[in-house]
mmCIF file of C-alpha atoms in Angstrom:
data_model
loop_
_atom_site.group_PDB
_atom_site.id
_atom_site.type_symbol
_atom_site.label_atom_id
_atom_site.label_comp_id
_atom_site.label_asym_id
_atom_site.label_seq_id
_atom_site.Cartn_x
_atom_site.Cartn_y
_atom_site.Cartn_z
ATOM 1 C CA UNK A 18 102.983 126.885 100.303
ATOM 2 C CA UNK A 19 101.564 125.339 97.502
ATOM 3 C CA UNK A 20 97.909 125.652 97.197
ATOM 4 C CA UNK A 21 95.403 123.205 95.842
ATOM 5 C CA UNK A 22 93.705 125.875 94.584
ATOM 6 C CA UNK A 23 96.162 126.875 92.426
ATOM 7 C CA UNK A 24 95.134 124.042 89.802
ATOM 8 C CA UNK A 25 91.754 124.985 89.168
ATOM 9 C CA UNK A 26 90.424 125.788 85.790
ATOM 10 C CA UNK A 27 86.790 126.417 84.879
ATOM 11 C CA UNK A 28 85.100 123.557 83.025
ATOM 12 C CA UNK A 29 81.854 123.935 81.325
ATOM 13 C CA UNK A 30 80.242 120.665 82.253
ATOM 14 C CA UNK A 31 79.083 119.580 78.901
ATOM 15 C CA UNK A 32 83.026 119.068 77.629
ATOM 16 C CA UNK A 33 82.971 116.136 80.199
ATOM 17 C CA UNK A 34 83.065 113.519 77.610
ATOM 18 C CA UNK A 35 80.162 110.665 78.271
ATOM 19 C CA UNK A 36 81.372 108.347 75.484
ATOM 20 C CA UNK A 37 83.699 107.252 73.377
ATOM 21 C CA UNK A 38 84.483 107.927 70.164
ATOM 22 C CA UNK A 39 83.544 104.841 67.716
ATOM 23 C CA UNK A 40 87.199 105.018 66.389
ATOM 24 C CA UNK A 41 89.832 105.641 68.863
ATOM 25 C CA UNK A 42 92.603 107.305 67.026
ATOM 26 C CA UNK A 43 90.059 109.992 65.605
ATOM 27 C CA UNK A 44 90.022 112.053 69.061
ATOM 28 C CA UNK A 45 91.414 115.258 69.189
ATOM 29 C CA UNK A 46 95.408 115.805 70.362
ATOM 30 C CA UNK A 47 96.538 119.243 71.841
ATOM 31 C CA UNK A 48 100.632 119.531 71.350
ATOM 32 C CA UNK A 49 102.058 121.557 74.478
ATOM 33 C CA UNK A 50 105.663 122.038 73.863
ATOM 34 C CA UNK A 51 107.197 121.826 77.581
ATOM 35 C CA UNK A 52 109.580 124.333 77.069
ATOM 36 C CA UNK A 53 107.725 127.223 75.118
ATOM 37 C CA UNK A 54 104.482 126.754 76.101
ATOM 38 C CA UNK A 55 103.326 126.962 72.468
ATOM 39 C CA UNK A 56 100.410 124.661 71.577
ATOM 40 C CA UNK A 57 99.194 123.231 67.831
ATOM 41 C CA UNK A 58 96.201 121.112 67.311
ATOM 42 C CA UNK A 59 96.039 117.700 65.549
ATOM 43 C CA UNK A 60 94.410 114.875 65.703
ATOM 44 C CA UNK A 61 95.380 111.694 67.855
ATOM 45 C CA UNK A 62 96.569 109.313 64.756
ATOM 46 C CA UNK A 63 99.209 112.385 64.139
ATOM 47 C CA UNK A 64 100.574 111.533 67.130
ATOM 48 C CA UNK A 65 103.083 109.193 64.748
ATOM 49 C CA UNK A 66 104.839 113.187 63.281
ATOM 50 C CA UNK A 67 106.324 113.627 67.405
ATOM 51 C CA UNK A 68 107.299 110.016 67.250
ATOM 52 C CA UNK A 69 111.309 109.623 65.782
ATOM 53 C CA UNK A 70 113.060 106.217 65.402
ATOM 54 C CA UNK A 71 114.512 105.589 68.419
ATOM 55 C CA UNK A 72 112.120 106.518 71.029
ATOM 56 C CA UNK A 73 111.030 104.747 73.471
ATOM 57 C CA UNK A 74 106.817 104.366 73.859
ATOM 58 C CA UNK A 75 105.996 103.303 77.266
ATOM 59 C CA UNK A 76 102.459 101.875 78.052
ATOM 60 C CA UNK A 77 100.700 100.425 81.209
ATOM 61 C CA UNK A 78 99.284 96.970 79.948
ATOM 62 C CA UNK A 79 97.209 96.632 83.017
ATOM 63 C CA UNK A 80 93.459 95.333 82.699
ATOM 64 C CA UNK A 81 90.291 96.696 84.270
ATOM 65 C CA UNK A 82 88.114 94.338 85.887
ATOM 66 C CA UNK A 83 84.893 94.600 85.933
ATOM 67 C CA UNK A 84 84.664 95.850 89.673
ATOM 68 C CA UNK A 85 81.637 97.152 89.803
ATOM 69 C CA UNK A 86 78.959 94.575 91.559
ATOM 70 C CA UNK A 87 75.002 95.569 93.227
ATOM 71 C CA UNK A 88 73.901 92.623 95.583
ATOM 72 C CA UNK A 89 71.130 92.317 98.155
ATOM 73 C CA UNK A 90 71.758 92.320 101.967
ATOM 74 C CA UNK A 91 71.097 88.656 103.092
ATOM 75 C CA UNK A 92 67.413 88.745 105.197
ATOM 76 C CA UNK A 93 66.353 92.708 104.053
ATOM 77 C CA UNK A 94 66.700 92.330 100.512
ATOM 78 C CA UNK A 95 68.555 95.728 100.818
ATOM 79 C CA UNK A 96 70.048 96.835 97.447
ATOM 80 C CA UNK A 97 74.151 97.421 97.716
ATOM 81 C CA UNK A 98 76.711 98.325 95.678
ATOM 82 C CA UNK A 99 80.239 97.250 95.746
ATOM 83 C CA UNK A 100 83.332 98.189 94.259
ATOM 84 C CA UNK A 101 85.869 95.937 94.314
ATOM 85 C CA UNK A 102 89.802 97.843 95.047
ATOM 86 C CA UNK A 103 92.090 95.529 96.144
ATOM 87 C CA UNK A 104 92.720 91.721 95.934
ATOM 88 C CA UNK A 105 93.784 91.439 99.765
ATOM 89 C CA UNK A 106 94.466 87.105 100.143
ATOM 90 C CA UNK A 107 92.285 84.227 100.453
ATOM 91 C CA UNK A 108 89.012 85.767 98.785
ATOM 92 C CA UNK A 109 89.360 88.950 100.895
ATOM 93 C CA UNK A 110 89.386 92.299 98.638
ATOM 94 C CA UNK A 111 89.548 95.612 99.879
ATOM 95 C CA UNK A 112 86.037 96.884 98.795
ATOM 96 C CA UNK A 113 84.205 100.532 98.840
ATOM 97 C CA UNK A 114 80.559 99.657 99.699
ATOM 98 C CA UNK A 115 76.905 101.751 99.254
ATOM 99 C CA UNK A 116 75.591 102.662 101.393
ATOM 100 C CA UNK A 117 78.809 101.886 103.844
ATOM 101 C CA UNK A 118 75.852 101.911 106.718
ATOM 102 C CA UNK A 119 73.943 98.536 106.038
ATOM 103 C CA UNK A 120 77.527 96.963 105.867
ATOM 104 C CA UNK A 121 78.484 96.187 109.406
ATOM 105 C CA UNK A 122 80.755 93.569 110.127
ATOM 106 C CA UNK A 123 79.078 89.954 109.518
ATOM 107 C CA UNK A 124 77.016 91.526 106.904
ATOM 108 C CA UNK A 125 76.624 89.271 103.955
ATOM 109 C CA UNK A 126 75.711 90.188 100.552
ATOM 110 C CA UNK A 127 74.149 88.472 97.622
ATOM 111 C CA UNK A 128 75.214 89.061 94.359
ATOM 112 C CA UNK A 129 73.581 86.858 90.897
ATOM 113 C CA UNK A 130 70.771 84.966 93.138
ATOM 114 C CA UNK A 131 73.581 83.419 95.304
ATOM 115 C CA UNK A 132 76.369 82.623 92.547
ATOM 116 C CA UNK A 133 78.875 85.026 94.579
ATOM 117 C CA UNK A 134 78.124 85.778 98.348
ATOM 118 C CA UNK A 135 80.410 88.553 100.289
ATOM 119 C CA UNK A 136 80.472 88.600 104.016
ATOM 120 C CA UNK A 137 81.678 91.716 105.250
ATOM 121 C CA UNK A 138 85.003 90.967 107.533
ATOM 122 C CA UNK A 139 85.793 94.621 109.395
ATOM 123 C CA UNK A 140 86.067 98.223 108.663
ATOM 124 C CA UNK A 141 89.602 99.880 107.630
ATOM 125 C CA UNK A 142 91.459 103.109 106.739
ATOM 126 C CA UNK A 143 88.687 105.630 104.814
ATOM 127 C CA UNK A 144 86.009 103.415 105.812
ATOM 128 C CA UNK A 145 86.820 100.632 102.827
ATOM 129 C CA UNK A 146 85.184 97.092 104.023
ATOM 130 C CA UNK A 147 87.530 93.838 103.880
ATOM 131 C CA UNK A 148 84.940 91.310 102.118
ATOM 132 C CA UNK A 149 85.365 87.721 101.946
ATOM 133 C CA UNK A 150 83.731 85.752 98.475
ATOM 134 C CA UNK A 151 82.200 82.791 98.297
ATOM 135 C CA UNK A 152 81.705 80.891 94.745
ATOM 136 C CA UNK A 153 82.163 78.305 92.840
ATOM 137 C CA UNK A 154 84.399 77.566 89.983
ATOM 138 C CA UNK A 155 87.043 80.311 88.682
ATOM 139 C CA UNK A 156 86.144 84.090 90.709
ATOM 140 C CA UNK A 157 87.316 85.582 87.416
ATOM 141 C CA UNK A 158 84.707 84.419 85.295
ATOM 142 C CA UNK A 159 82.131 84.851 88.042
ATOM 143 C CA UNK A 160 83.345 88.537 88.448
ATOM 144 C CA UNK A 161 82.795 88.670 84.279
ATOM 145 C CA UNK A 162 79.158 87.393 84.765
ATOM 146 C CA UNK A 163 78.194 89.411 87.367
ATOM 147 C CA UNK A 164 80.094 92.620 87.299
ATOM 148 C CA UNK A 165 80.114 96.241 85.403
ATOM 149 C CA UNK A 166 82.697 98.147 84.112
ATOM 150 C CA UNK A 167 83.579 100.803 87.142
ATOM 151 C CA UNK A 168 83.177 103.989 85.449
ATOM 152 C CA UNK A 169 84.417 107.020 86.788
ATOM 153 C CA UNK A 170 81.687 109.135 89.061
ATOM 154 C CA UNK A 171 81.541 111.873 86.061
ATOM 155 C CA UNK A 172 80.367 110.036 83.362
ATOM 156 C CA UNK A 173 76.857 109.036 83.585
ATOM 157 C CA UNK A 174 75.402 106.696 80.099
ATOM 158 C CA UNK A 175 75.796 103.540 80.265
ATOM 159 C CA UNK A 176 78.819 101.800 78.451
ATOM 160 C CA UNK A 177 77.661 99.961 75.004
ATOM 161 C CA UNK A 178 80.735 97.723 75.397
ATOM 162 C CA UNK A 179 82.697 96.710 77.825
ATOM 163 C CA UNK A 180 85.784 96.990 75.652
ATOM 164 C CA UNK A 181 85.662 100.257 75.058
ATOM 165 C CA UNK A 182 87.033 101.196 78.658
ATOM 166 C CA UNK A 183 90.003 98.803 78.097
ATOM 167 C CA UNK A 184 93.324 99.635 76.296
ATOM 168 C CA UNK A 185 94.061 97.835 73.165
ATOM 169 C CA UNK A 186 96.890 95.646 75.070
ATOM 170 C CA UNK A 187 95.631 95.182 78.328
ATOM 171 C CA UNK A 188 96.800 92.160 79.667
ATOM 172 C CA UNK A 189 97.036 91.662 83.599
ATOM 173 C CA UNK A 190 93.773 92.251 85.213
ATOM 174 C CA UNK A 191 93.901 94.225 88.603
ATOM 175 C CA UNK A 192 92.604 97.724 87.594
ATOM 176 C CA UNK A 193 89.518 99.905 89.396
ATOM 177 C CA UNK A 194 89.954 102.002 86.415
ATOM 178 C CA UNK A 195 91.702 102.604 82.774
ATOM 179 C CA UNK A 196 94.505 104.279 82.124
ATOM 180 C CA UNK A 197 92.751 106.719 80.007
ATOM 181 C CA UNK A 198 95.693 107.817 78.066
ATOM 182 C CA UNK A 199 96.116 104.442 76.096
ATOM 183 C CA UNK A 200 92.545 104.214 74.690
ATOM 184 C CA UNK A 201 93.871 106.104 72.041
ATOM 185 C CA UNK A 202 95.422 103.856 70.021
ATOM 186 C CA UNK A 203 94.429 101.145 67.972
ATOM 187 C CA UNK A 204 96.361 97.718 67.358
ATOM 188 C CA UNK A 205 97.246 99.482 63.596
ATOM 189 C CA UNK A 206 98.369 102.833 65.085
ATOM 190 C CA UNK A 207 100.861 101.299 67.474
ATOM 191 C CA UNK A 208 102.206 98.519 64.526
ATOM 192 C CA UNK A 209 102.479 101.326 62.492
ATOM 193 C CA UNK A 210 105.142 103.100 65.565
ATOM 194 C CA UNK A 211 106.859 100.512 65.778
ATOM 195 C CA UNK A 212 107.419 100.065 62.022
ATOM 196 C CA UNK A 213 109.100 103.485 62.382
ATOM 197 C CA UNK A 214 111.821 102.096 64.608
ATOM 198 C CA UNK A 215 109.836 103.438 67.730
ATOM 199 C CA UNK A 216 110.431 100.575 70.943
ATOM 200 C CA UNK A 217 107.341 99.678 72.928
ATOM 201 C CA UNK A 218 107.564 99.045 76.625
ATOM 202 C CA UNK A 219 105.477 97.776 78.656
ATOM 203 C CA UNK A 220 105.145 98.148 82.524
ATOM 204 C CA UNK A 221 101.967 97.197 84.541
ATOM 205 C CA UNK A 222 100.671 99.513 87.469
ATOM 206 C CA UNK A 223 97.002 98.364 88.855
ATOM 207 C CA UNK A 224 94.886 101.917 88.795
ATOM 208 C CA UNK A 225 93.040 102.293 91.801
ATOM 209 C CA UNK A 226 90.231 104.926 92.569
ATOM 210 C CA UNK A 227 92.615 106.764 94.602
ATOM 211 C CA UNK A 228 92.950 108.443 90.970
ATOM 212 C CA UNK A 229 89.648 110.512 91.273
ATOM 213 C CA UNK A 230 89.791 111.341 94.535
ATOM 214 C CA UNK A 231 89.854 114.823 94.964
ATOM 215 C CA UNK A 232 92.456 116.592 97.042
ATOM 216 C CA UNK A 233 91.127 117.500 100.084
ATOM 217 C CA UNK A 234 94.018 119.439 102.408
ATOM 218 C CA UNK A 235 94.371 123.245 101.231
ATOM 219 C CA UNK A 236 98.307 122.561 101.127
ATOM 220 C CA UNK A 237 99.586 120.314 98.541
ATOM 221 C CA UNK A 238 102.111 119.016 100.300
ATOM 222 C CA UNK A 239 99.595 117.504 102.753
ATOM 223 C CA UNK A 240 98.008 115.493 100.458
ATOM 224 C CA UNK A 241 99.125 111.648 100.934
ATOM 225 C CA UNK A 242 98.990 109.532 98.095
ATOM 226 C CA UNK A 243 97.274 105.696 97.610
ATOM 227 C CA UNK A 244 99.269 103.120 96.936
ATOM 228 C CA UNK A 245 99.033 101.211 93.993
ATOM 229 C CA UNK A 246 101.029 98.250 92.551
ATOM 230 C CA UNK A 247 103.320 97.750 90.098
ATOM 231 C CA UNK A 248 105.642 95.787 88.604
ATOM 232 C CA UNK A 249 108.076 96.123 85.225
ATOM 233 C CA UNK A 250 109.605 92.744 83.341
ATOM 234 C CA UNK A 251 113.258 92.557 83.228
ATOM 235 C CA UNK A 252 113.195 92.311 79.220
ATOM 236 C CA UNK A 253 111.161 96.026 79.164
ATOM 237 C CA UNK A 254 113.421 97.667 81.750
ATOM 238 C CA UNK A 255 116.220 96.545 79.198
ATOM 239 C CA UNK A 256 114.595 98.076 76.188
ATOM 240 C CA UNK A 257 113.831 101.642 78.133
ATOM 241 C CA UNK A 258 117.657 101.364 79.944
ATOM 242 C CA UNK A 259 118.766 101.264 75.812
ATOM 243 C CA UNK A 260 117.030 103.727 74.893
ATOM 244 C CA UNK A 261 118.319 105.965 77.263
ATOM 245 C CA UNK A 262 121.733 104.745 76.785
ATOM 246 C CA UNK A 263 121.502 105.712 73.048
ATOM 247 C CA UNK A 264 120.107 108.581 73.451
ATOM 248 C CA UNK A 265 116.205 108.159 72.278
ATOM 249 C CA UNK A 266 113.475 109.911 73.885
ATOM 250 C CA UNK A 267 111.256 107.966 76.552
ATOM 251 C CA UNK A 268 107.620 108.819 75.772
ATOM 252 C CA UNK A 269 105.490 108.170 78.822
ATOM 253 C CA UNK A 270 101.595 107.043 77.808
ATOM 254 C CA UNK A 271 99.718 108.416 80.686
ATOM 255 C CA UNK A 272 100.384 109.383 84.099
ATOM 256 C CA UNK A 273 100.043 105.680 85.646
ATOM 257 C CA UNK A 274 103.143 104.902 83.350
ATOM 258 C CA UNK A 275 104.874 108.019 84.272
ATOM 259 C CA UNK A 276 104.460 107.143 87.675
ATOM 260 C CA UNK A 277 105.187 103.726 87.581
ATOM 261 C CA UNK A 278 108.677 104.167 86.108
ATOM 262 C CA UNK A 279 109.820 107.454 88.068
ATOM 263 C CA UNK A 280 108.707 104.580 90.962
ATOM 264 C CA UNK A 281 111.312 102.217 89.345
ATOM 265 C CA UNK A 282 114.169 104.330 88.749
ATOM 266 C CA UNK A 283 117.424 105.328 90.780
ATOM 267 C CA UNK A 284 118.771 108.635 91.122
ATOM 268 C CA UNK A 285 120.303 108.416 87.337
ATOM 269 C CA UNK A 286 117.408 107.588 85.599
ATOM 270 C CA UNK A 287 118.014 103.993 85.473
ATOM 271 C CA UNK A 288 114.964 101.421 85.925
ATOM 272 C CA UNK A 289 115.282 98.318 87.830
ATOM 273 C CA UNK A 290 112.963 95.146 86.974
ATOM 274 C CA UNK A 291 110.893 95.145 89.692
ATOM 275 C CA UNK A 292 107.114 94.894 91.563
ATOM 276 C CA UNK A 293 105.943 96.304 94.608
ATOM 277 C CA UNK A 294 103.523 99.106 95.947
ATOM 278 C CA UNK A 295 104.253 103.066 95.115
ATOM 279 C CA UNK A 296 102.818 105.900 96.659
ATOM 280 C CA UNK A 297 105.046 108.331 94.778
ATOM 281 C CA UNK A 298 103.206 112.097 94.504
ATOM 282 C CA UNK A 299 104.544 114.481 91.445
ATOM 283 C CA UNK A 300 103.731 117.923 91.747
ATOM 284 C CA UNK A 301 105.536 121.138 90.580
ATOM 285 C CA UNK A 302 109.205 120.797 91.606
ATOM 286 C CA UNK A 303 109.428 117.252 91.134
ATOM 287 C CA UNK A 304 112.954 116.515 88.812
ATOM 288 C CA UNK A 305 112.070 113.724 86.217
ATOM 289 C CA UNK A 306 114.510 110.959 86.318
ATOM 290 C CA UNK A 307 113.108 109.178 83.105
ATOM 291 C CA UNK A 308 110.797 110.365 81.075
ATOM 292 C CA UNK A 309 111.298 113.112 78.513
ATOM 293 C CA UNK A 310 107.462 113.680 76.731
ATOM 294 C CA UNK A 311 104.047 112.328 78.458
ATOM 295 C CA UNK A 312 100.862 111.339 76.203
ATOM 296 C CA UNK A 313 98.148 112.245 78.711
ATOM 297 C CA UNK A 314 94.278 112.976 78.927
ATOM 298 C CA UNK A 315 92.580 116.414 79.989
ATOM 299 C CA UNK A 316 92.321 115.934 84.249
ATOM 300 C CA UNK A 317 90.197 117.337 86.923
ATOM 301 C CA UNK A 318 90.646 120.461 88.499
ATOM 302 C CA UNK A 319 92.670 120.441 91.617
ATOM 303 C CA UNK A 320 93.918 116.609 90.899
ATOM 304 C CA UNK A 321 96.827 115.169 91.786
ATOM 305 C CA UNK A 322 97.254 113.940 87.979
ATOM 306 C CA UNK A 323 96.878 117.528 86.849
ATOM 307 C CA UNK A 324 99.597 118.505 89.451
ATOM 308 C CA UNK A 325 102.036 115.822 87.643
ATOM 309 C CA UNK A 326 101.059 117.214 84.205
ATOM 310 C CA UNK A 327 102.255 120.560 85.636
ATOM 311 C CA UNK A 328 105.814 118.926 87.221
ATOM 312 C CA UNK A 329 106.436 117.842 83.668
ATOM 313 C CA UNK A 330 105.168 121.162 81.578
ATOM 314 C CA UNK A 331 105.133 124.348 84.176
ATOM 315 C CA UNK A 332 101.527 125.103 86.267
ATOM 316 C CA UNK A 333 100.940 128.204 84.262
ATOM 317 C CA UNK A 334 101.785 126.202 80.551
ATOM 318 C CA UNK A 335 99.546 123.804 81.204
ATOM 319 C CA UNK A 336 96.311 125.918 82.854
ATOM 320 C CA UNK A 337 97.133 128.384 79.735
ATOM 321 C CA UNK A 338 96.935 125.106 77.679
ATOM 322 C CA UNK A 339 93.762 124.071 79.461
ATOM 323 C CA UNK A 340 91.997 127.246 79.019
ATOM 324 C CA UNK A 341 92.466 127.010 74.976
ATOM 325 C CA UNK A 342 91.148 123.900 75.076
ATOM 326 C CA UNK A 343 88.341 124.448 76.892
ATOM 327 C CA UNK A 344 87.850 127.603 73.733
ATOM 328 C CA UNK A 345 88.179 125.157 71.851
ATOM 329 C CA UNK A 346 85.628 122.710 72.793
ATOM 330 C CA UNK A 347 88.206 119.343 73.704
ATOM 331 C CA UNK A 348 86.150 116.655 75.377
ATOM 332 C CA UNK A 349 87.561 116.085 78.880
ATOM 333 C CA UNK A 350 88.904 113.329 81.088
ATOM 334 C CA UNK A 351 88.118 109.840 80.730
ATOM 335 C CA UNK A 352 86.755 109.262 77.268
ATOM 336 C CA UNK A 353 87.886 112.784 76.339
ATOM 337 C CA UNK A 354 91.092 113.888 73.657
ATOM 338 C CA UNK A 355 94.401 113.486 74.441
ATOM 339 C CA UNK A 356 97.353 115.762 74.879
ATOM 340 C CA UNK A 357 101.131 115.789 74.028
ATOM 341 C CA UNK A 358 103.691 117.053 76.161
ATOM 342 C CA UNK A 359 106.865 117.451 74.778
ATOM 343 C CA UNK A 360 109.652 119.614 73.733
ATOM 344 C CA UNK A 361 108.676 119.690 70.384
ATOM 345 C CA UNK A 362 112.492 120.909 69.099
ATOM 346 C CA UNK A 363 114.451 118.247 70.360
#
């Protein structure tokens, strides 16, 4: 049996990082080599040394929206919160409300003095509400008006701007969250890769919250993944098929990426164009199909994203990695440093 508990690490709560750095590249990057377990300590922009021409840099262009919205019960005045998951059809997203109580079924909620009104359709799976929207005009720029960036539960200030919790590239808007690893680099940093003859990919997987929830089953094993969805071009499947073909390295930027191209592939590693919904779980055992080195940020104990970080790098590698980071005072998670997993001889 594989137990949860067997990816815990202590974590001094004031190396949860609350904000991010003014310059993105400047963070801190811890370089675990895979095979050795041997760390070194740079800085993010160095990132560019592990890089060799003919890699392959994979990154999730996907957009957070800002999903975050407090309304008013119609008739009470009530104050509730909403967090928009899922786009569902017709108006109708798959929502987490607060306090889930005063949102019964033909609830509605006011959000912006009447500019977006929810009605709350039925109950589902986890206790999520379906919520149809009412508005006028374009729901994307109402959502822009009215909404906040959905930070995760751990970090606490208040975001300055917006576009700090947003990659560089994102493009397609659908996220509940960022993925983390890719606020790292700045439009120069990644010019300057691909000046070195490095490819960039790009696949899109929607982050849902599912990502912070905390394992809850005392077996691994038990643990059932969300779904989130995804989808990869047919012109960036080409250019990570090539690389592989040639014999570059595929460099995975974050765990959403990772995930959303082991999703992709077949049993040889190859990845098909494609879109649709993956609930794929990595945890120790797991054989990588694709990729050969993951860019990732420090993750919560007992997470299922720490559990793919040890697939990829060996539990006791990566908890001996954690623990030297924690010595050596890394900011965590979100808007925390970054690490490098790799086999840094190849």
């Amino acid at each position: 049996m594989m137990k949860v508990t067997d990816f815990t690490f202590d974590l001094p709560e004031e190396l949860i990082a609350q904000d991010p750095l003014s310059d993105r590249s400047a963070s801190r990057l811890l370089v675990l080599d895979k095979e050795t377990g041997k760390t070194v300590h740079r800085h993010f922009r160095d990132i560019k040394e592990y890089l060799k021409p003919g890699d392959c840099l994979v990154i999730n262009d996907t957009k957070v929206i800002p999903a975050r919205l407090i309304g008013e019960r119609e008739g009470t005045g009530a104050k509730i919160e909403v967090l928009l998951l899922k786009r569902k059809e017709n108006d109708v997203w798959e929502t987490l409300v607060k306090p889930g109580k005063k949102a019964r079924p033909g609830t509605r909620i006011v959000f912006g003095e009447g500019e977006l009104i929810g009605e709350v359709q039925e109950v589902v799976e986890e206790g999520n509400r379906l919520i149809h929207f009412e508005y006028e005009g374009i729901f994307e720029e109402v959502l822009d008006r009215l909404g906040q960036m959905p930070l995760p539960p751990y970090i606490t200030h208040q975001l300055e701007d917006k576009n700090r919790y947003q990659t560089v590239y994102a493009k397609h808007e659908g996220s509940a969250a960022a993925p983390t690893a890719g606020l790292h680099f700045t439009k120069e940093l990644l010019k300057e890769i691909e000046e070195m003859g490095v490819t960039i990919a790009h696949v899109t997987l929607h982050v849902g919250l599912g990502t912070f929830r905390p394992v809850k089953v005392e077996n691994v094993l038990d643990h059932h993944m969300h779904s989130e969805f995804y989808r990869i071009e047919e012109e960036e499947a080409k250019k990570i098929n090539e690389t592989k073909a040639k014999g570059g390295r595929i460099i995975s930027v974050g765990t959403t990426s990772t995930r959303t191209l082991e999703s992709a592939a077949d049993e040889d590693g190859h990845i098909q164009a494609k879109s649709g919904w993956t609930e794929i779980f990595i945890y120790p055992g797991y054989r990588f199909k694709v990729i050969d080195g993951l860019i990732t940020n420090f993750h919560l104990p007992e997470s299922t994203l720490l559990m793919l970080v040890s697939a990829l790098a060996g539990r006791e590698h990566v908890l001996a990695a954690y623990e030297e980071a924690v010595k050596e005072r890394y900011r965590f998670f979100s808007f925390g440093d970054a690490m490098l997993i790799i086999n840094t001889q190849q």
